[in-house]
XYZ file of C-alpha atoms in Angstrom:
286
model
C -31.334 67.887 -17.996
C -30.706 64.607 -16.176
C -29.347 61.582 -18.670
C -31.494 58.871 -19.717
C -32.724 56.759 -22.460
C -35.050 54.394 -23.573
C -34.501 50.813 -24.990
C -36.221 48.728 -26.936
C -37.625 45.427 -25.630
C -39.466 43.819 -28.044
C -39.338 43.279 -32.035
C -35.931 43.313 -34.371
C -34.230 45.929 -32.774
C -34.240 44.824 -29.620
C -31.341 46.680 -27.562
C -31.574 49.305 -29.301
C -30.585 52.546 -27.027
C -32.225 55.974 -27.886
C -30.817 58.729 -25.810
C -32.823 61.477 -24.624
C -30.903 64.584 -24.848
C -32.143 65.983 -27.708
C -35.651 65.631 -25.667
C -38.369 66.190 -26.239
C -38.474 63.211 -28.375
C -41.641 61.898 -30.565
C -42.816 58.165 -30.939
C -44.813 57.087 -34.077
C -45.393 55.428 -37.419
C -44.499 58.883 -39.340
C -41.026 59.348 -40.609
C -40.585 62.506 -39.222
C -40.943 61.056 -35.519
C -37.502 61.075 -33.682
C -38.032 57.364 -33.259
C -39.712 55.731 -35.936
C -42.380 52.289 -35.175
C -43.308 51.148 -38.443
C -46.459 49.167 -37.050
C -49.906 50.134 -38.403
C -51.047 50.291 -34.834
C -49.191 53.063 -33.933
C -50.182 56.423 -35.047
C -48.255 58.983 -36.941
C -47.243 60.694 -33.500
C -48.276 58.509 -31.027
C -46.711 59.279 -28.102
C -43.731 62.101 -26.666
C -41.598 61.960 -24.017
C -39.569 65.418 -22.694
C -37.868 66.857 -19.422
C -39.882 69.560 -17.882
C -36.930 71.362 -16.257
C -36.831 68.572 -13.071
C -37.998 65.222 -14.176
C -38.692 63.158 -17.827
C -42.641 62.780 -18.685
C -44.530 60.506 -20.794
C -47.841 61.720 -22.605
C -49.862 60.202 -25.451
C -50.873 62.066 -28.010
C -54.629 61.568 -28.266
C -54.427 57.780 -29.486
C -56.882 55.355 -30.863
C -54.876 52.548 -29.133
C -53.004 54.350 -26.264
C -50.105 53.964 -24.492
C -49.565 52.410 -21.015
C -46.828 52.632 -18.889
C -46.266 50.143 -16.519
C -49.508 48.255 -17.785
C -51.133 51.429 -16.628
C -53.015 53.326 -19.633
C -51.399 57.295 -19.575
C -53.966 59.595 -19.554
C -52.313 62.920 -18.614
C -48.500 63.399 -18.982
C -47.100 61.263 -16.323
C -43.737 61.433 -14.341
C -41.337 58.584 -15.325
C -38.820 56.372 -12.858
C -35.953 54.565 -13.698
C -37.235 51.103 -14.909
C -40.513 52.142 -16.306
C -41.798 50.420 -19.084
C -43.785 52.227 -21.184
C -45.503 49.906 -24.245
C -47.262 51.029 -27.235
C -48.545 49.094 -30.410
C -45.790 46.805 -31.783
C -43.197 47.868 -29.084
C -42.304 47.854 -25.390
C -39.621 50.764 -24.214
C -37.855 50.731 -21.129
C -37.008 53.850 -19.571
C -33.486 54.231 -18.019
C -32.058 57.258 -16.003
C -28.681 57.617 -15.441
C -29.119 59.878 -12.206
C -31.690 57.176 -10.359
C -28.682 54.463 -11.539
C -25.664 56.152 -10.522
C -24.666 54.181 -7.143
C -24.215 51.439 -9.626
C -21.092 50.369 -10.911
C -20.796 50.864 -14.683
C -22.288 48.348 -16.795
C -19.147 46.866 -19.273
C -19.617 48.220 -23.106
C -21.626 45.313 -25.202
C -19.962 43.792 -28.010
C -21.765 43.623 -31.248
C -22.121 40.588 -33.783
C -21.501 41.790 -37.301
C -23.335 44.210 -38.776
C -23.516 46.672 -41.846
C -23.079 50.316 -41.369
C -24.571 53.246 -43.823
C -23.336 57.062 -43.336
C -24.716 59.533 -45.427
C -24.127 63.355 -46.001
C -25.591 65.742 -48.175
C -23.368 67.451 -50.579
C -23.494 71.439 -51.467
C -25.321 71.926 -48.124
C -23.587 74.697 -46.762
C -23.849 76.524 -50.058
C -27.068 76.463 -50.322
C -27.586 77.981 -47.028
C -25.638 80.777 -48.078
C -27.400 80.843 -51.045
C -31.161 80.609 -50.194
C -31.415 81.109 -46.371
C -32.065 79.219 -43.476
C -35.991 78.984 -43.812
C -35.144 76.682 -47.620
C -32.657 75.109 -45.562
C -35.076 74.166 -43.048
C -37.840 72.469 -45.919
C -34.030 71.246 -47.532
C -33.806 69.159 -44.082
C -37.042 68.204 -43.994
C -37.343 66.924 -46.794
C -34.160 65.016 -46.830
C -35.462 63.346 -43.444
C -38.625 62.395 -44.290
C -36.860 60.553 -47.343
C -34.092 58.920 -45.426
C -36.565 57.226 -42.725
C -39.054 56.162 -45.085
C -36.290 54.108 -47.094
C -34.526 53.265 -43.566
C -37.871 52.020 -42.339
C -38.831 50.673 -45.816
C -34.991 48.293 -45.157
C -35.479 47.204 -41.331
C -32.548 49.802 -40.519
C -31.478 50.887 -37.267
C -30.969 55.134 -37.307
C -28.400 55.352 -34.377
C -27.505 58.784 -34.759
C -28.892 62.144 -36.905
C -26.916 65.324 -36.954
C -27.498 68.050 -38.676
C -27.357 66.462 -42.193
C -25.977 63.407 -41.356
C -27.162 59.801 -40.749
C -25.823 57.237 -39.027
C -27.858 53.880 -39.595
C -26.602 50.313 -39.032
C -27.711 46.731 -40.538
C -28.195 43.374 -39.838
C -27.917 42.754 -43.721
C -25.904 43.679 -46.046
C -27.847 43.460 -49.149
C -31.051 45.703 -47.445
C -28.270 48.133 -46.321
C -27.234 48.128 -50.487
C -30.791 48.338 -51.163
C -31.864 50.893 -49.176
C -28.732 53.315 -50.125
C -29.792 52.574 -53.670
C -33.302 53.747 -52.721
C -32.063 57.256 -51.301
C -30.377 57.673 -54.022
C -32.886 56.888 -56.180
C -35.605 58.759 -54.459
C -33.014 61.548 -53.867
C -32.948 62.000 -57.817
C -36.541 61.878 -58.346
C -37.095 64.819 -55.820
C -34.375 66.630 -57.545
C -35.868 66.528 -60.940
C -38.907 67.312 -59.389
C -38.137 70.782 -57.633
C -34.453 71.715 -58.869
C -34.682 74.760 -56.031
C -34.419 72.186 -53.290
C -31.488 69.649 -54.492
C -31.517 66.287 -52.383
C -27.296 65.319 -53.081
C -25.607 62.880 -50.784
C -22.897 60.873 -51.011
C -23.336 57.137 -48.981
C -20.891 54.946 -47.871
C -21.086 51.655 -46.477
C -18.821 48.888 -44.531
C -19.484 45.758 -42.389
C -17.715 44.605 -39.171
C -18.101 43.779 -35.652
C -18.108 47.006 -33.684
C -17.874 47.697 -29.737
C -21.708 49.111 -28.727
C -21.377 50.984 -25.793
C -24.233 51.992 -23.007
C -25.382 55.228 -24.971
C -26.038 52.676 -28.201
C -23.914 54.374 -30.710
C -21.126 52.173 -32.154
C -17.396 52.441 -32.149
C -14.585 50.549 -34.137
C -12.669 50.290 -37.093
C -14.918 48.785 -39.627
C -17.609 52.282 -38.166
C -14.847 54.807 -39.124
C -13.931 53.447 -42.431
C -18.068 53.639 -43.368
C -17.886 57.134 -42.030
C -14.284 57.933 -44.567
C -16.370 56.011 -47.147
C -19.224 58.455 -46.841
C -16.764 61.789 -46.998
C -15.562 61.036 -50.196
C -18.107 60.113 -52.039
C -19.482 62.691 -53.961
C -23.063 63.990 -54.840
C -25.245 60.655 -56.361
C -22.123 58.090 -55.409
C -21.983 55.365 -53.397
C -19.200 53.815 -52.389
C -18.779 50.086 -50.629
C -15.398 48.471 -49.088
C -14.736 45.208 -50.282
C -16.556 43.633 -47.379
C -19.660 44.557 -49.113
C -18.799 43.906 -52.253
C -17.934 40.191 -51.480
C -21.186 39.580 -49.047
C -23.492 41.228 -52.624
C -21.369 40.044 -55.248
C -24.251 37.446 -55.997
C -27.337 39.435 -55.548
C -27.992 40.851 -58.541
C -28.907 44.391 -56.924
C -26.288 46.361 -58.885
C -22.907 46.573 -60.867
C -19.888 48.129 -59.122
C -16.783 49.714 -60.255
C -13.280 49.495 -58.322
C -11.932 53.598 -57.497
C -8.794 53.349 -56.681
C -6.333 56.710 -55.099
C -8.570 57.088 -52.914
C -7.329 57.705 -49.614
C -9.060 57.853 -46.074
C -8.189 60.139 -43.432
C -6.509 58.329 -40.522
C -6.852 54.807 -41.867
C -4.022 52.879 -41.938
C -4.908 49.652 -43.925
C -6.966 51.431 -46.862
C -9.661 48.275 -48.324
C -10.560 48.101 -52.053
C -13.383 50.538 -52.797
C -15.986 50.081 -54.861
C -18.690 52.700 -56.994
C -22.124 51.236 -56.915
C -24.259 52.031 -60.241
C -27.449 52.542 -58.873
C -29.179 53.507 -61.912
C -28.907 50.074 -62.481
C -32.351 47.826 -61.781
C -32.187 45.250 -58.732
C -32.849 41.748 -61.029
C -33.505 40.186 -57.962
C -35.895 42.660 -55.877
């Protein structure tokens, strides 16, 4: 499978890099697409884009408002080319294959302003595979999914990465990022009480920095890892925020936090105050 991805144009995210290895990869309003539009234009599954064993294709998928590529409406699944745009309601993607660009020289890494990154993890997972089989496991992941994009769309987040049961999503603020881990974790619960055979428990952790971005649009740096350490200890239903957020939220009213201290994260160096966020508390300014 040759490498390529497509970037987005248009909109909030603009920049934003979505790989296509995991192809084939859905576009659409639903949460369950692999790259969520939330526009009402756009259908559910609007459009899909996979690698037929020698090239990447475009199709839509029976649309009210179609998709075009290259101002050209697509009609049948159609062979893309490095440059192609392909637009749909709200957004414009560019496609990009590295194979067609290779007799380039390397584009430099981009540097990021400041943003907010979220990790999350669910807890107990591997247990309850052992415990109830891979086809609950399956409905345990898609479940948890659907509920993480609907509060990452819900928050203007950006999902860079998804593996397994793990979610990397970044921010532009700092108090939405808060918000929307509040609103997993809220949601989470809900589901839980709701159908104690399929337990929704993650633990979230959250930091803010200026990463490097590199070509593939994931995001490297210190203030990523410590979000990611953040993340891997907190346990089922906890959140926990450096002191970064802390100080940008410490005015917003959306919850109470406690300090933890002894806590100690693998490989880094300069440990920051870390906080418990008590999100059973109600946002007094949402």
């Amino acid at each position: 499978m040759g490498s390529a991805t497509l970037t987005e144009t248009t909109g909030d995210r603009k920049g934003m890099l979505h790989p296509l290895e995991d192809a084939p990869v859905v576009i659409g309003r639903s949460p369950e697409a692999d790259i969520v539009i939330p526009n009402a234009l756009m259908s559910r599954k609007h459009a899909r884009v996979w690698w037929d064993g020698e090239r990447y294709l475009v199709e839509d998928l029976g649309t009210r408002n179609g998709t075009l590529v290259n101002r050209e409406a697509v009609t049948a699944p159609r062979p893309l080319k490095d440059g192609d745009e392909i637009a749909l309601p709200g957004i414009v993607l560019v496609f990009r294959s590295t194979e067609e660009t290779m007799m380039f020289a390397a584009k430099p890494v981009v540097k990021a302003t400041t943003l907010t990154f979220l990790f999350a993890d669910l807890r107990g997972y591997s247990a309850f595979v052992e415990r109830k089989g891979d086809s609950a496991a399956a409905e345990l992941i898609h479940d948890y999914r659907i509920l993480m994009r609907t509060e990452i769309s819900k928050y203007e987040g950006a999902e860079i990465k998804t593996e397994g049961d793990s979610f990397f999503v970044t921010f532009e603020s700092a108090q939405q990022s808060m918000r929307c881990a509040i609103g997993m974790q809220r949601e989470a619960a809900r589901l839980t009480a709701a159908r104690p055979d399929r337990p929704i428990e993650m633990g979230i952790g959250l930091n803010a920095g200026e990463p490097v971005r590199r070509e593939d649009g994931d995001f490297v740096g210190s203030a990523v890892n410590i979000a990611a350490r953040l993340a891997q200890n907190a346990a089922a239903a906890e959140i926990f925020v450096s002191e970064i957020i802390r100080v940008l939220v410490r005015t917003s009213g959306i919850a109470p936090m406690e300090e933890r201290t002894g806590i100690t994260l693998k490989n880094i160096e300069e440990i920051p105050r870390i906080y418990a966020v008590d999100w059973t508390e109600r946002d007094t300014q949402a």
